[in-house]
């Protein structure tokens, strides 16, 4: 799809001052079902349930043995260098692992651009979005490590921030 058109439509429906499709907050407007998958989309797998936690995060409940994508959304992001930052709390970090995964949509055929494993706490990872990406799928993936009890994860925040590559990490295109 046409992400620019979808963003313009979403802003118009929200009265011009609402959210944009690049807004990664966890809030009612960024969970709106009428704009999925451009808003946060919970898994259809009944092993995962999610609710806003009232403090700007999402509370995920994870069934025993559940593995896979718990939450995702599609974004339109300009090519360039970014940093993915996230914060989460795991009720049982010994039995449950989670990671944010960023995948390119378009010509690269869904190639994974970055993975940010998390336990309780914060994490950060650099990623480069090539010009061939028509969009980005950002997903939170859970691996329960064969846990035998239901558990929970609170996703407090996720952010994608544009960065400038350091001289040592600059690509040929960046050096022009």
CSV table of N, CA and C in Angstrom, one decimal:
chain,number,residue,atom,x,y,z
A,1,UNK,N,0.7,-1.2,0.0
A,1,UNK,CA,0.0,0.0,0.0
A,1,UNK,C,0.8,1.3,0.0
A,2,UNK,N,-0.1,2.3,0.0
A,2,UNK,CA,0.4,3.7,-0.1
A,2,UNK,C,0.4,4.2,1.4
A,3,UNK,N,1.6,4.2,2.0
A,3,UNK,CA,1.6,4.6,3.4
A,3,UNK,C,1.4,6.1,3.6
A,4,UNK,N,1.8,6.9,2.6
A,4,UNK,CA,1.5,8.4,2.8
A,4,UNK,C,0.1,8.7,2.7
A,5,UNK,N,-0.7,8.0,1.8
A,5,UNK,CA,-2.1,8.2,1.7
A,5,UNK,C,-2.8,7.7,3.0
A,6,UNK,N,-2.4,6.5,3.5
A,6,UNK,CA,-2.9,6.0,4.8
A,6,UNK,C,-2.7,7.0,5.9
A,7,UNK,N,-1.5,7.5,6.0
A,7,UNK,CA,-1.1,8.5,7.1
A,7,UNK,C,-2.0,9.7,7.0
A,8,UNK,N,-2.2,10.3,5.8
A,8,UNK,CA,-3.0,11.5,5.6
A,8,UNK,C,-4.4,11.2,6.0
A,9,UNK,N,-4.9,10.0,5.6
A,9,UNK,CA,-6.3,9.6,6.0
A,9,UNK,C,-6.5,9.5,7.5
A,10,UNK,N,-5.5,8.9,8.1
A,10,UNK,CA,-5.6,8.7,9.6
A,10,UNK,C,-5.5,10.0,10.3
A,11,UNK,N,-4.7,10.9,9.8
A,11,UNK,CA,-4.6,12.3,10.5
A,11,UNK,C,-6.0,13.0,10.2
A,12,UNK,N,-6.6,12.9,9.1
A,12,UNK,CA,-7.8,13.6,8.8
A,12,UNK,C,-8.9,13.0,9.7
A,13,UNK,N,-9.0,11.7,9.8
A,13,UNK,CA,-10.0,11.1,10.7
A,13,UNK,C,-9.8,11.5,12.1
A,14,UNK,N,-8.6,11.6,12.5
A,14,UNK,CA,-8.2,12.0,13.9
A,14,UNK,C,-8.3,13.5,14.1
A,15,UNK,N,-8.8,14.3,13.2
A,15,UNK,CA,-8.9,15.7,13.3
A,15,UNK,C,-7.7,16.5,13.0
A,16,UNK,N,-6.7,15.9,12.4
A,16,UNK,CA,-5.5,16.6,12.0
A,16,UNK,C,-4.4,16.7,13.0
A,17,UNK,N,-4.8,16.5,14.3
A,17,UNK,CA,-3.8,16.6,15.3
A,17,UNK,C,-3.6,15.3,16.0
A,18,UNK,N,-4.1,14.2,15.5
A,18,UNK,CA,-4.0,12.9,16.1
A,18,UNK,C,-2.7,12.3,15.9
A,19,UNK,N,-2.7,11.0,15.9
A,19,UNK,CA,-1.5,10.2,15.7
A,19,UNK,C,-1.2,10.1,14.2
A,20,UNK,N,0.1,9.8,14.0
A,20,UNK,CA,0.5,9.4,12.6
A,20,UNK,C,0.9,8.0,12.6
A,21,UNK,N,1.0,7.4,11.5
A,21,UNK,CA,1.3,6.0,11.4
A,21,UNK,C,2.8,5.7,11.9
A,22,UNK,N,3.6,6.7,12.2
A,22,UNK,CA,4.9,6.5,12.8
A,22,UNK,C,4.9,6.6,14.3
A,23,UNK,N,3.7,6.9,14.9
A,23,UNK,CA,3.6,7.0,16.3
A,23,UNK,C,3.6,5.7,17.0
A,24,UNK,N,4.6,5.4,17.7
A,24,UNK,CA,4.8,4.0,18.3
A,24,UNK,C,4.3,3.9,19.8
A,25,UNK,N,3.7,5.0,20.3
A,25,UNK,CA,3.1,4.9,21.6
A,25,UNK,C,2.1,3.7,21.7
A,26,UNK,N,1.9,3.3,22.9
A,26,UNK,CA,0.8,2.3,23.2
A,26,UNK,C,-0.3,3.1,23.8
A,27,UNK,N,-1.4,3.4,23.0
A,27,UNK,CA,-2.5,4.2,23.4
A,27,UNK,C,-3.7,3.8,22.6
A,28,UNK,N,-4.9,4.2,23.0
A,28,UNK,CA,-6.1,3.9,22.3
A,28,UNK,C,-6.0,4.1,20.8
A,29,UNK,N,-5.5,5.3,20.5
A,29,UNK,CA,-5.5,5.7,19.0
A,29,UNK,C,-4.5,4.9,18.2
A,30,UNK,N,-3.4,4.4,18.9
A,30,UNK,CA,-2.5,3.6,18.1
A,30,UNK,C,-2.8,2.1,18.2
A,31,UNK,N,-3.9,1.8,18.8
A,31,UNK,CA,-4.4,0.4,18.8
A,31,UNK,C,-5.7,0.3,18.0
A,32,UNK,N,-6.1,1.4,17.4
A,32,UNK,CA,-7.4,1.4,16.7
A,32,UNK,C,-7.5,0.3,15.6
A,33,UNK,N,-8.6,-0.4,15.7
A,33,UNK,CA,-8.8,-1.6,14.9
A,33,UNK,C,-9.1,-1.2,13.4
A,34,UNK,N,-9.6,0.0,13.2
A,34,UNK,CA,-10.0,0.4,11.8
A,34,UNK,C,-8.8,0.7,11.0
A,35,UNK,N,-7.6,0.8,11.6
A,35,UNK,CA,-6.4,1.1,10.8
A,35,UNK,C,-5.3,0.0,10.8
A,36,UNK,N,-5.7,-1.2,11.3
A,36,UNK,CA,-4.8,-2.3,11.3
A,36,UNK,C,-4.5,-2.7,9.9
A,37,UNK,N,-3.2,-3.0,9.6
A,37,UNK,CA,-2.1,-3.3,10.4
A,37,UNK,C,-1.2,-2.0,10.6
A,38,UNK,N,-1.7,-0.8,10.3
A,38,UNK,CA,-0.9,0.4,10.5
A,38,UNK,C,-1.0,0.9,12.0
A,39,UNK,N,-1.8,0.2,12.8
A,39,UNK,CA,-1.8,0.4,14.2
A,39,UNK,C,-1.3,-0.9,14.9
A,40,UNK,N,-1.1,-0.8,16.2
A,40,UNK,CA,-0.6,-2.0,16.9
A,40,UNK,C,-1.7,-3.1,16.7
A,41,UNK,N,-1.3,-4.3,16.3
A,41,UNK,CA,-2.2,-5.4,16.0
A,41,UNK,C,-1.8,-6.6,16.8
A,42,UNK,N,-2.7,-6.9,17.8
A,42,UNK,CA,-2.4,-8.1,18.6
A,42,UNK,C,-2.5,-9.4,17.7
A,43,UNK,N,-1.8,-10.4,18.2
A,43,UNK,CA,-1.8,-11.7,17.5
A,43,UNK,C,-3.2,-12.3,17.5
A,44,UNK,N,-3.6,-13.0,16.4
A,44,UNK,CA,-4.9,-13.7,16.4
A,44,UNK,C,-4.7,-15.0,17.1
A,45,UNK,N,-3.5,-15.4,17.5
A,45,UNK,CA,-3.3,-16.6,18.3
A,45,UNK,C,-3.8,-16.4,19.7
A,46,UNK,N,-4.8,-17.2,20.1
A,46,UNK,CA,-5.4,-17.1,21.4
A,46,UNK,C,-4.4,-17.4,22.6
A,47,UNK,N,-3.2,-17.8,22.3
A,47,UNK,CA,-2.2,-18.0,23.3
A,47,UNK,C,-1.7,-16.7,23.9
A,48,UNK,N,-2.0,-15.6,23.2
A,48,UNK,CA,-1.6,-14.2,23.6
A,48,UNK,C,-2.8,-13.4,23.8
A,49,UNK,N,-2.9,-12.6,24.8
A,49,UNK,CA,-3.9,-11.6,25.0
A,49,UNK,C,-3.2,-10.3,25.4
A,50,UNK,N,-3.8,-9.2,25.0
A,50,UNK,CA,-3.1,-7.9,25.4
A,50,UNK,C,-4.1,-6.9,25.7
A,51,UNK,N,-3.8,-6.0,26.6
A,51,UNK,CA,-4.6,-4.8,27.0
A,51,UNK,C,-3.7,-3.7,27.3
A,52,UNK,N,-4.1,-2.5,27.1
A,52,UNK,CA,-3.4,-1.3,27.5
A,52,UNK,C,-3.3,-1.4,29.1
A,53,UNK,N,-2.2,-1.0,29.7
A,53,UNK,CA,-2.1,-1.1,31.1
A,53,UNK,C,-2.4,0.1,31.9
A,54,UNK,N,-2.8,1.2,31.2
A,54,UNK,CA,-3.2,2.4,31.9
A,54,UNK,C,-2.0,3.3,32.3
A,55,UNK,N,-0.8,2.8,32.0
A,55,UNK,CA,0.4,3.6,32.3
A,55,UNK,C,1.3,3.8,31.0
A,56,UNK,N,0.6,3.7,29.9
A,56,UNK,CA,1.3,3.9,28.6
A,56,UNK,C,2.0,2.7,28.0
A,57,UNK,N,1.7,1.5,28.6
A,57,UNK,CA,2.3,0.3,28.1
A,57,UNK,C,1.2,-0.7,27.7
A,58,UNK,N,1.6,-1.9,27.3
A,58,UNK,CA,0.7,-3.0,27.0
A,58,UNK,C,1.1,-4.2,27.9
A,59,UNK,N,0.0,-4.7,28.5
A,59,UNK,CA,0.2,-5.9,29.3
A,59,UNK,C,-0.2,-7.1,28.4
A,60,UNK,N,0.8,-8.0,28.2
A,60,UNK,CA,0.6,-9.2,27.5
A,60,UNK,C,0.5,-10.4,28.4
A,61,UNK,N,-0.5,-11.2,28.2
A,61,UNK,CA,-0.6,-12.5,28.9
A,61,UNK,C,-0.3,-13.6,27.9
A,62,UNK,N,0.6,-14.5,28.4
A,62,UNK,CA,1.2,-15.5,27.5
A,62,UNK,C,0.8,-16.9,28.1
A,63,UNK,N,0.1,-17.7,27.3
A,63,UNK,CA,-0.3,-19.0,27.7
A,63,UNK,C,0.9,-20.0,27.7
A,64,UNK,N,0.8,-21.0,28.5
A,64,UNK,CA,1.9,-22.0,28.6
A,64,UNK,C,2.3,-22.5,27.2
A,65,UNK,N,3.6,-22.5,26.9
A,65,UNK,CA,4.1,-23.1,25.6
A,65,UNK,C,3.9,-22.2,24.4
A,66,UNK,N,3.4,-21.0,24.6
A,66,UNK,CA,3.1,-20.1,23.5
A,66,UNK,C,4.4,-19.5,22.9
A,67,UNK,N,4.5,-19.5,21.6
A,67,UNK,CA,5.6,-19.0,20.8
A,67,UNK,C,5.1,-18.3,19.6
A,68,UNK,N,5.7,-17.2,19.3
A,68,UNK,CA,5.4,-16.5,18.0
A,68,UNK,C,5.2,-15.0,18.2
A,69,UNK,N,4.6,-14.3,17.2
A,69,UNK,CA,4.3,-12.9,17.3
A,69,UNK,C,3.1,-12.6,18.2
A,70,UNK,N,3.4,-11.8,19.2
A,70,UNK,CA,2.3,-11.4,20.1
A,70,UNK,C,1.7,-10.1,19.7
A,71,UNK,N,2.4,-9.2,19.0
A,71,UNK,CA,2.0,-7.9,18.6
A,71,UNK,C,2.8,-7.4,17.5
A,72,UNK,N,2.2,-6.7,16.5
A,72,UNK,CA,3.0,-6.1,15.4
A,72,UNK,C,2.3,-4.9,14.9
A,73,UNK,N,3.0,-4.2,14.0
A,73,UNK,CA,2.4,-3.1,13.2
A,73,UNK,C,3.4,-2.8,12.0
A,74,UNK,N,2.8,-2.3,11.0
A,74,UNK,CA,3.5,-1.9,9.8
A,74,UNK,C,3.7,-0.4,9.8
A,75,UNK,N,4.9,0.0,9.4
A,75,UNK,CA,5.3,1.5,9.4
A,75,UNK,C,5.9,1.9,8.1
A,76,UNK,N,5.8,3.1,7.8
A,76,UNK,CA,6.5,3.7,6.7
A,76,UNK,C,7.6,4.5,7.3
A,77,UNK,N,8.8,4.1,6.9
A,77,UNK,CA,10.0,4.8,7.5
A,77,UNK,C,11.0,5.1,6.4
A,78,UNK,N,11.5,6.3,6.3
A,78,UNK,CA,12.4,6.7,5.3
A,78,UNK,C,13.7,5.9,5.4
A,79,UNK,N,14.3,5.7,4.3
A,79,UNK,CA,15.6,4.9,4.3
A,79,UNK,C,16.6,5.7,5.2
A,80,UNK,N,17.5,4.9,5.9
A,80,UNK,CA,18.5,5.6,6.7
A,80,UNK,C,18.9,4.7,7.9
A,81,UNK,N,19.6,5.3,8.8
A,81,UNK,CA,20.1,4.6,10.0
A,81,UNK,C,19.2,5.0,11.1
A,82,UNK,N,18.9,4.0,12.0
A,82,UNK,CA,18.0,4.2,13.1
A,82,UNK,C,18.5,3.5,14.3
A,83,UNK,N,17.9,3.8,15.4
A,83,UNK,CA,18.2,3.0,16.7
A,83,UNK,C,16.8,2.6,17.2
A,84,UNK,N,16.6,1.3,17.5
A,84,UNK,CA,15.4,0.8,18.1
A,84,UNK,C,15.7,0.7,19.6
A,85,UNK,N,14.9,1.3,20.4
A,85,UNK,CA,15.0,1.3,21.8
A,85,UNK,C,13.7,0.7,22.4
A,86,UNK,N,13.8,-0.1,23.4
A,86,UNK,CA,12.6,-0.6,24.0
A,86,UNK,C,12.8,-0.9,25.5
A,87,UNK,N,11.7,-1.0,26.2
A,87,UNK,CA,11.7,-1.3,27.7
A,87,UNK,C,10.6,-2.2,28.0
A,88,UNK,N,10.8,-3.3,28.8
A,88,UNK,CA,9.8,-4.2,29.1
A,88,UNK,C,10.1,-4.8,30.5
A,89,UNK,N,9.0,-5.4,31.1
A,89,UNK,CA,9.1,-6.2,32.3
A,89,UNK,C,8.5,-7.5,32.1
A,90,UNK,N,9.3,-8.6,32.5
A,90,UNK,CA,8.8,-9.9,32.3
A,90,UNK,C,8.5,-10.5,33.7
A,91,UNK,N,7.4,-11.1,33.9
A,91,UNK,CA,7.0,-11.7,35.2
A,91,UNK,C,7.9,-12.9,35.5
A,92,UNK,N,8.4,-13.6,34.5
A,92,UNK,CA,9.2,-14.8,34.6
A,92,UNK,C,10.3,-14.8,33.5
A,93,UNK,N,11.3,-14.0,33.7
A,93,UNK,CA,12.3,-13.9,32.6
A,93,UNK,C,13.1,-15.2,32.4
A,94,UNK,N,13.1,-16.1,33.4
A,94,UNK,CA,13.8,-17.4,33.3
A,94,UNK,C,13.0,-18.3,32.3
A,95,UNK,N,11.7,-18.2,32.2
A,95,UNK,CA,10.9,-19.1,31.4
A,95,UNK,C,10.5,-18.5,30.0
A,96,UNK,N,10.5,-17.1,30.0
A,96,UNK,CA,10.0,-16.4,28.8
A,96,UNK,C,11.0,-15.5,28.2
A,97,UNK,N,11.2,-15.5,27.0
A,97,UNK,CA,12.0,-14.6,26.3
A,97,UNK,C,11.2,-13.8,25.3
A,98,UNK,N,11.6,-12.6,25.0
A,98,UNK,CA,10.9,-11.8,24.0
A,98,UNK,C,11.9,-11.0,23.2
A,99,UNK,N,11.5,-10.6,22.0
A,99,UNK,CA,12.4,-9.7,21.2
A,99,UNK,C,11.6,-8.9,20.2
A,100,UNK,N,12.0,-7.7,20.0
A,100,UNK,CA,11.5,-6.9,19.0
A,100,UNK,C,12.2,-7.2,17.7
A,101,UNK,N,11.5,-7.4,16.6
A,101,UNK,CA,12.0,-7.8,15.3
A,101,UNK,C,11.6,-6.8,14.3
A,102,UNK,N,12.5,-6.3,13.5
A,102,UNK,CA,12.2,-5.3,12.4
A,102,UNK,C,12.5,-6.0,11.1
A,103,UNK,N,11.4,-6.1,10.2
A,103,UNK,CA,11.5,-6.7,8.9
A,103,UNK,C,11.2,-5.7,7.8
A,104,UNK,N,12.0,-5.8,6.7
A,104,UNK,CA,11.8,-4.9,5.6
A,104,UNK,C,10.6,-5.5,4.8
A,105,UNK,N,9.7,-4.6,4.3
A,105,UNK,CA,8.6,-5.0,3.4
A,105,UNK,C,8.9,-4.5,2.0
A,106,UNK,N,8.8,-5.3,1.1
A,106,UNK,CA,9.0,-4.9,-0.3
A,106,UNK,C,10.0,-5.8,-1.0
A,107,UNK,N,10.9,-5.2,-1.8
A,107,UNK,CA,11.9,-5.9,-2.6
A,107,UNK,C,12.8,-6.9,-1.9
A,108,UNK,N,13.1,-6.6,-0.6
A,108,UNK,CA,14.0,-7.5,0.1
A,108,UNK,C,13.2,-8.7,0.6
A,109,UNK,N,11.9,-8.8,0.3
A,109,UNK,CA,11.2,-10.1,0.6
A,109,UNK,C,11.1,-10.4,2.1
A,110,UNK,N,10.9,-9.4,3.0
A,110,UNK,CA,10.7,-9.6,4.4
A,110,UNK,C,12.0,-9.9,5.2
A,111,UNK,N,13.1,-9.4,4.6
A,111,UNK,CA,14.4,-9.7,5.3
A,111,UNK,C,14.4,-9.0,6.7
A,112,UNK,N,14.9,-9.7,7.7
A,112,UNK,CA,15.0,-9.2,9.0
A,112,UNK,C,16.2,-8.1,9.0
A,113,UNK,N,15.9,-6.9,9.5
A,113,UNK,CA,16.9,-5.9,9.6
A,113,UNK,C,17.5,-5.8,11.0
A,114,UNK,N,16.8,-6.2,12.0
A,114,UNK,CA,17.3,-6.1,13.3
A,114,UNK,C,16.5,-6.9,14.3
A,115,UNK,N,17.1,-7.4,15.3
A,115,UNK,CA,16.4,-8.1,16.4
A,115,UNK,C,17.0,-7.5,17.7
A,116,UNK,N,16.0,-7.2,18.6
A,116,UNK,CA,16.4,-6.7,19.9
A,116,UNK,C,15.8,-7.6,21.0
A,117,UNK,N,16.6,-8.6,21.5
A,117,UNK,CA,16.2,-9.4,22.6
A,117,UNK,C,16.0,-8.6,23.9
A,118,UNK,N,15.0,-8.9,24.6
A,118,UNK,CA,14.7,-8.2,25.9
A,118,UNK,C,14.4,-9.2,27.0
A,119,UNK,N,14.9,-9.0,28.2
A,119,UNK,CA,14.4,-9.6,29.4
A,119,UNK,C,13.8,-8.4,30.2
A,120,UNK,N,13.7,-8.4,31.4
A,120,UNK,CA,13.2,-7.2,32.1
A,120,UNK,C,14.3,-6.1,32.0
A,121,UNK,N,13.9,-4.9,31.6
A,121,UNK,CA,14.8,-3.8,31.5
A,121,UNK,C,14.7,-3.2,30.1
A,122,UNK,N,15.7,-2.5,29.7
A,122,UNK,CA,15.8,-1.7,28.5
A,122,UNK,C,16.8,-2.3,27.6
A,123,UNK,N,16.6,-2.1,26.3
A,123,UNK,CA,17.6,-2.5,25.3
A,123,UNK,C,17.6,-1.6,24.1
A,124,UNK,N,18.6,-1.7,23.3
A,124,UNK,CA,18.8,-0.8,22.1
A,124,UNK,C,19.5,-1.6,21.0
A,125,UNK,N,19.2,-1.3,19.8
A,125,UNK,CA,20.0,-1.9,18.7
A,125,UNK,C,19.9,-1.0,17.5
A,126,UNK,N,21.0,-0.9,16.7
A,126,UNK,CA,21.0,-0.1,15.5
A,126,UNK,C,20.5,-0.9,14.3
A,127,UNK,N,19.9,-0.2,13.4
A,127,UNK,CA,19.4,-0.8,12.2
A,127,UNK,C,19.5,0.2,11.0
A,128,UNK,N,19.7,-0.4,9.8
A,128,UNK,CA,19.7,0.4,8.6
A,128,UNK,C,18.6,0.0,7.7
A,129,UNK,N,17.8,1.0,7.3
A,129,UNK,CA,16.6,0.7,6.5
A,129,UNK,C,17.0,1.1,5.0
A,130,UNK,N,17.1,0.1,4.1
A,130,UNK,CA,17.6,0.4,2.8
A,130,UNK,C,16.4,1.0,2.0
A,131,UNK,N,16.8,1.7,0.9
A,131,UNK,CA,15.8,2.4,0.0
A,131,UNK,C,14.9,1.4,-0.6
A,132,UNK,N,15.2,0.1,-0.7
A,132,UNK,CA,14.3,-0.9,-1.3
A,132,UNK,C,13.2,-1.3,-0.4
A,133,UNK,N,13.1,-0.9,0.9
A,133,UNK,CA,12.1,-1.2,1.8
A,133,UNK,C,10.9,-0.3,1.6
A,134,UNK,N,9.7,-0.8,1.2
A,134,UNK,CA,8.5,0.0,1.0
A,134,UNK,C,7.9,0.3,2.4
A,135,UNK,N,8.3,-0.5,3.4
A,135,UNK,CA,7.8,-0.3,4.7
A,135,UNK,C,8.5,-1.2,5.7
A,136,UNK,N,8.1,-1.2,6.9
A,136,UNK,CA,8.8,-1.9,8.0
A,136,UNK,C,7.7,-2.6,8.8
A,137,UNK,N,7.9,-3.9,9.1
A,137,UNK,CA,7.1,-4.6,10.1
A,137,UNK,C,7.8,-4.7,11.4
A,138,UNK,N,7.3,-4.1,12.4
A,138,UNK,CA,7.9,-4.1,13.7
A,138,UNK,C,7.0,-5.1,14.6
A,139,UNK,N,7.6,-6.1,15.1
A,139,UNK,CA,6.9,-7.2,15.8
A,139,UNK,C,7.5,-7.5,17.1
A,140,UNK,N,6.7,-7.8,18.1
A,140,UNK,CA,7.2,-8.4,19.4
A,140,UNK,C,7.0,-9.9,19.4
A,141,UNK,N,8.1,-10.6,19.4
A,141,UNK,CA,8.0,-12.1,19.3
A,141,UNK,C,8.4,-12.7,20.7
A,142,UNK,N,7.5,-13.7,21.0
A,142,UNK,CA,7.7,-14.4,22.3
A,142,UNK,C,8.1,-15.8,22.2
A,143,UNK,N,9.0,-16.3,23.0
A,143,UNK,CA,9.4,-17.7,23.1
A,143,UNK,C,9.3,-18.1,24.6
A,144,UNK,N,8.4,-19.0,24.9
A,144,UNK,CA,8.2,-19.3,26.3
A,144,UNK,C,9.1,-20.4,26.8
A,145,UNK,N,10.0,-21.0,26.0
A,145,UNK,CA,10.9,-21.9,26.5
A,145,UNK,C,10.2,-23.1,27.2
A,146,UNK,N,9.1,-23.5,26.7
A,146,UNK,CA,8.3,-24.6,27.2
A,146,UNK,C,7.8,-24.3,28.6
A,147,UNK,N,7.5,-23.1,28.9
A,147,UNK,CA,6.9,-22.7,30.2
A,147,UNK,C,5.6,-23.5,30.5
A,148,UNK,N,5.4,-23.9,31.7
A,148,UNK,CA,4.2,-24.7,32.0
A,148,UNK,C,3.1,-23.9,32.7
A,149,UNK,N,3.4,-22.6,32.9
A,149,UNK,CA,2.4,-21.8,33.6
A,149,UNK,C,2.2,-20.5,32.7
A,150,UNK,N,1.0,-20.0,32.8
A,150,UNK,CA,0.7,-18.7,32.2
A,150,UNK,C,1.6,-17.6,32.8
A,151,UNK,N,2.1,-16.7,32.0
A,151,UNK,CA,2.9,-15.6,32.5
A,151,UNK,C,2.5,-14.3,31.8
A,152,UNK,N,3.2,-13.2,32.2
A,152,UNK,CA,2.9,-11.9,31.6
A,152,UNK,C,4.2,-11.1,31.3
A,153,UNK,N,4.0,-10.2,30.4
A,153,UNK,CA,5.0,-9.3,30.0
A,153,UNK,C,4.4,-8.0,29.8
A,154,UNK,N,5.0,-6.9,30.3
A,154,UNK,CA,4.6,-5.6,30.1
A,154,UNK,C,5.5,-4.9,29.2
A,155,UNK,N,5.0,-4.5,28.0
A,155,UNK,CA,5.8,-3.7,27.1
A,155,UNK,C,5.6,-2.2,27.5
A,156,UNK,N,6.6,-1.6,28.0
A,156,UNK,CA,6.5,-0.2,28.5
A,156,UNK,C,6.6,0.8,27.4
A,157,UNK,N,7.6,0.6,26.5
A,157,UNK,CA,7.8,1.5,25.4
A,157,UNK,C,8.7,0.9,24.3
A,158,UNK,N,8.5,1.5,23.1
A,158,UNK,CA,9.3,1.1,21.9
A,158,UNK,C,9.5,2.4,21.1
A,159,UNK,N,10.7,2.7,20.6
A,159,UNK,CA,10.9,3.9,19.9
A,159,UNK,C,11.9,3.6,18.8
A,160,UNK,N,11.7,4.2,17.6
A,160,UNK,CA,12.6,4.2,16.5
A,160,UNK,C,13.1,5.6,16.2
A,161,UNK,N,14.4,5.8,16.4
A,161,UNK,CA,15.0,7.1,16.3
A,161,UNK,C,16.0,7.2,15.2
A,162,UNK,N,15.9,8.2,14.4
A,162,UNK,CA,16.9,8.4,13.3
A,162,UNK,C,18.2,8.7,13.8
A,163,UNK,N,19.3,8.2,13.3
A,163,UNK,CA,20.6,8.4,13.8
A,163,UNK,C,21.5,8.8,12.6
A,164,UNK,N,22.7,9.3,12.9
A,164,UNK,CA,23.7,9.6,11.9
A,164,UNK,C,24.8,8.5,12.1
A,165,UNK,N,25.1,7.9,11.0
A,165,UNK,CA,26.1,6.8,11.1
A,165,UNK,C,27.5,7.4,11.5
A,166,UNK,N,28.2,6.7,12.3
A,166,UNK,CA,29.6,7.1,12.7
A,166,UNK,C,30.5,6.9,11.5
A,167,UNK,N,31.6,7.7,11.4
A,167,UNK,CA,32.5,7.6,10.2
A,167,UNK,C,32.9,6.2,10.0
A,168,UNK,N,33.2,5.4,11.1
A,168,UNK,CA,33.6,4.0,10.9
A,168,UNK,C,32.5,3.1,10.4
A,169,UNK,N,31.3,3.4,10.6
A,169,UNK,CA,30.2,2.6,10.2
A,169,UNK,C,29.4,3.1,8.9
A,170,UNK,N,29.9,4.2,8.3
A,170,UNK,CA,29.2,4.8,7.2
A,170,UNK,C,29.3,3.9,6.0
A,171,UNK,N,28.2,3.8,5.3
A,171,UNK,CA,28.1,3.0,4.1
A,171,UNK,C,28.7,3.9,2.9
A,172,UNK,N,28.9,3.3,1.8
A,172,UNK,CA,29.4,4.0,0.6
A,172,UNK,C,28.4,5.2,0.3
A,173,UNK,N,27.1,4.9,0.4
A,173,UNK,CA,26.2,6.0,0.0
A,173,UNK,C,26.3,7.1,1.0
A,174,UNK,N,26.5,6.8,2.3
A,174,UNK,CA,26.6,7.9,3.3
A,174,UNK,C,27.8,8.7,3.1
A,175,UNK,N,28.9,8.2,2.6
A,175,UNK,CA,30.1,8.9,2.4
A,175,UNK,C,30.1,9.9,1.2
A,176,UNK,N,29.1,9.8,0.3
A,176,UNK,CA,29.1,10.7,-0.8
A,176,UNK,C,28.9,12.1,-0.5
